[in-house]
Amino acid sequence: MERETHPYRTWSHVQKVDRLTELCRELIKRGIRVEMSDARPALSARFSLTTPRLSVQMVDGAFVWRRDDTDRHAADDVPGAAHRIADFLKARDGSGAS
């Protein structure tokens, strides 16, 4: 059964860590290197060690990966968020080849 959440519900620290962990798994499937901080909670993603890290965190029920909050995707759609983040990294860094 698909999880339904209100976009502005309060997410606990543990729920954010769990959802970010799911996102890590999806990004790894797409060949993206990830590092996770459960203290914040947040993750960083990049295609190779020579490209800048992209920080991703959860804000108001969405994954947010730009400081101006213009790039966000509902946290209930982890595969869709991973796809958009991968596309963002490809556009930012070129082909994404390591």
mmCIF file of C-alpha atoms in Angstrom:
data_model
loop_
_atom_site.group_PDB
_atom_site.id
_atom_site.type_symbol
_atom_site.label_atom_id
_atom_site.label_comp_id
_atom_site.label_asym_id
_atom_site.label_seq_id
_atom_site.Cartn_x
_atom_site.Cartn_y
_atom_site.Cartn_z
ATOM 1 C CA MET A 1 0.000 0.000 0.000
ATOM 2 C CA GLU A 2 1.308 3.419 -0.919
ATOM 3 C CA ARG A 3 2.095 5.795 1.920
ATOM 4 C CA GLU A 4 0.035 8.964 1.989
ATOM 5 C CA THR A 5 1.232 12.002 3.872
ATOM 6 C CA HIS A 6 0.233 15.607 4.072
ATOM 7 C CA PRO A 7 3.076 17.726 2.650
ATOM 8 C CA TYR A 8 3.206 19.926 5.732
ATOM 9 C CA ARG A 9 2.939 17.259 8.402
ATOM 10 C CA THR A 10 5.633 17.089 11.030
ATOM 11 C CA TRP A 11 8.275 14.492 10.253
ATOM 12 C CA SER A 12 10.241 13.031 13.150
ATOM 13 C CA HIS A 13 14.008 12.808 12.975
ATOM 14 C CA VAL A 14 13.780 9.020 12.578
ATOM 15 C CA GLN A 15 11.245 9.314 9.741
ATOM 16 C CA LYS A 16 13.493 11.769 7.906
ATOM 17 C CA VAL A 17 16.496 9.462 8.305
ATOM 18 C CA ASP A 18 14.454 6.501 7.027
ATOM 19 C CA ARG A 19 13.200 8.402 3.987
ATOM 20 C CA LEU A 20 16.671 9.775 3.191
ATOM 21 C CA THR A 21 18.044 6.224 3.477
ATOM 22 C CA GLU A 22 15.497 5.108 0.870
ATOM 23 C CA LEU A 23 16.627 7.977 -1.350
ATOM 24 C CA CYS A 24 20.270 6.905 -0.921
ATOM 25 C CA ARG A 25 19.408 3.432 -2.195
ATOM 26 C CA GLU A 26 17.614 4.823 -5.243
ATOM 27 C CA LEU A 27 20.470 7.200 -6.067
ATOM 28 C CA ILE A 28 23.041 4.406 -5.795
ATOM 29 C CA LYS A 29 21.018 2.397 -8.342
ATOM 30 C CA ARG A 30 21.535 5.344 -10.720
ATOM 31 C CA GLY A 31 25.328 5.349 -10.276
ATOM 32 C CA ILE A 32 25.432 8.314 -7.925
ATOM 33 C CA ARG A 33 27.826 8.446 -4.970
ATOM 34 C CA VAL A 34 26.072 9.316 -1.722
ATOM 35 C CA GLU A 35 27.074 10.145 1.815
ATOM 36 C CA MET A 36 24.572 10.470 4.618
ATOM 37 C CA SER A 37 24.537 12.404 7.852
ATOM 38 C CA ASP A 38 21.910 11.178 10.260
ATOM 39 C CA ALA A 39 22.774 13.984 12.669
ATOM 40 C CA ARG A 40 21.364 16.708 10.382
ATOM 41 C CA PRO A 41 19.650 14.595 8.718
ATOM 42 C CA ALA A 42 20.760 15.114 5.128
ATOM 43 C CA LEU A 43 22.691 13.460 2.354
ATOM 44 C CA SER A 44 25.164 14.594 -0.236
ATOM 45 C CA ALA A 45 25.213 13.251 -3.768
ATOM 46 C CA ARG A 46 27.585 13.489 -6.712
ATOM 47 C CA PHE A 47 28.602 11.481 -9.751
ATOM 48 C CA SER A 48 32.327 11.406 -9.033
ATOM 49 C CA LEU A 49 34.884 12.454 -6.476
ATOM 50 C CA THR A 50 35.849 15.396 -8.691
ATOM 51 C CA THR A 51 32.391 16.964 -8.889
ATOM 52 C CA PRO A 52 30.866 19.160 -6.171
ATOM 53 C CA ARG A 53 28.535 17.616 -3.626
ATOM 54 C CA LEU A 54 24.838 18.346 -3.810
ATOM 55 C CA SER A 55 23.163 18.546 -0.408
ATOM 56 C CA VAL A 56 19.683 17.035 -0.075
ATOM 57 C CA GLN A 57 17.464 17.391 2.970
ATOM 58 C CA MET A 58 13.803 17.135 3.864
ATOM 59 C CA VAL A 59 11.762 20.302 4.333
ATOM 60 C CA ASP A 60 7.976 20.278 4.833
ATOM 61 C CA GLY A 61 7.538 16.758 3.467
ATOM 62 C CA ALA A 62 9.730 17.237 0.413
ATOM 63 C CA PHE A 63 13.291 16.506 -0.606
ATOM 64 C CA VAL A 64 15.026 19.825 -1.272
ATOM 65 C CA TRP A 65 18.325 19.996 -3.128
ATOM 66 C CA ARG A 66 18.925 23.672 -3.751
ATOM 67 C CA ARG A 67 19.290 26.361 -1.139
ATOM 68 C CA ASP A 68 16.650 28.544 -2.793
ATOM 69 C CA ASP A 69 14.119 25.670 -2.411
ATOM 70 C CA THR A 70 13.258 25.794 -6.107
ATOM 71 C CA ASP A 71 14.186 22.147 -6.647
ATOM 72 C CA ARG A 72 12.021 19.965 -4.456
ATOM 73 C CA HIS A 73 10.095 16.742 -4.801
ATOM 74 C CA ALA A 74 7.564 15.052 -2.518
ATOM 75 C CA ALA A 75 9.233 12.717 -0.023
ATOM 76 C CA ASP A 76 6.514 10.125 -0.665
ATOM 77 C CA ASP A 77 7.850 9.578 -4.195
ATOM 78 C CA VAL A 78 11.426 8.437 -3.548
ATOM 79 C CA PRO A 79 12.066 6.966 -7.042
ATOM 80 C CA GLY A 80 10.740 10.136 -8.681
ATOM 81 C CA ALA A 81 12.944 12.305 -6.473
ATOM 82 C CA ALA A 82 15.991 10.175 -7.276
ATOM 83 C CA HIS A 83 15.264 10.517 -10.994
ATOM 84 C CA ARG A 84 14.991 14.315 -10.739
ATOM 85 C CA ILE A 85 18.146 14.608 -8.628
ATOM 86 C CA ALA A 86 20.076 12.433 -11.102
ATOM 87 C CA ASP A 87 18.843 14.614 -13.974
ATOM 88 C CA PHE A 88 19.867 17.748 -12.058
ATOM 89 C CA LEU A 89 23.377 16.351 -11.481
ATOM 90 C CA LYS A 90 23.716 15.333 -15.145
ATOM 91 C CA ALA A 91 22.706 18.814 -16.291
ATOM 92 C CA ARG A 92 25.006 20.471 -13.753
ATOM 93 C CA ASP A 93 28.054 18.246 -14.258
ATOM 94 C CA GLY A 94 27.755 17.173 -17.876
ATOM 95 C CA SER A 95 27.391 13.507 -18.749
ATOM 96 C CA GLY A 96 27.817 12.329 -15.170
ATOM 97 C CA ALA A 97 30.659 10.040 -16.135
ATOM 98 C CA SER A 98 33.124 9.296 -13.364
#
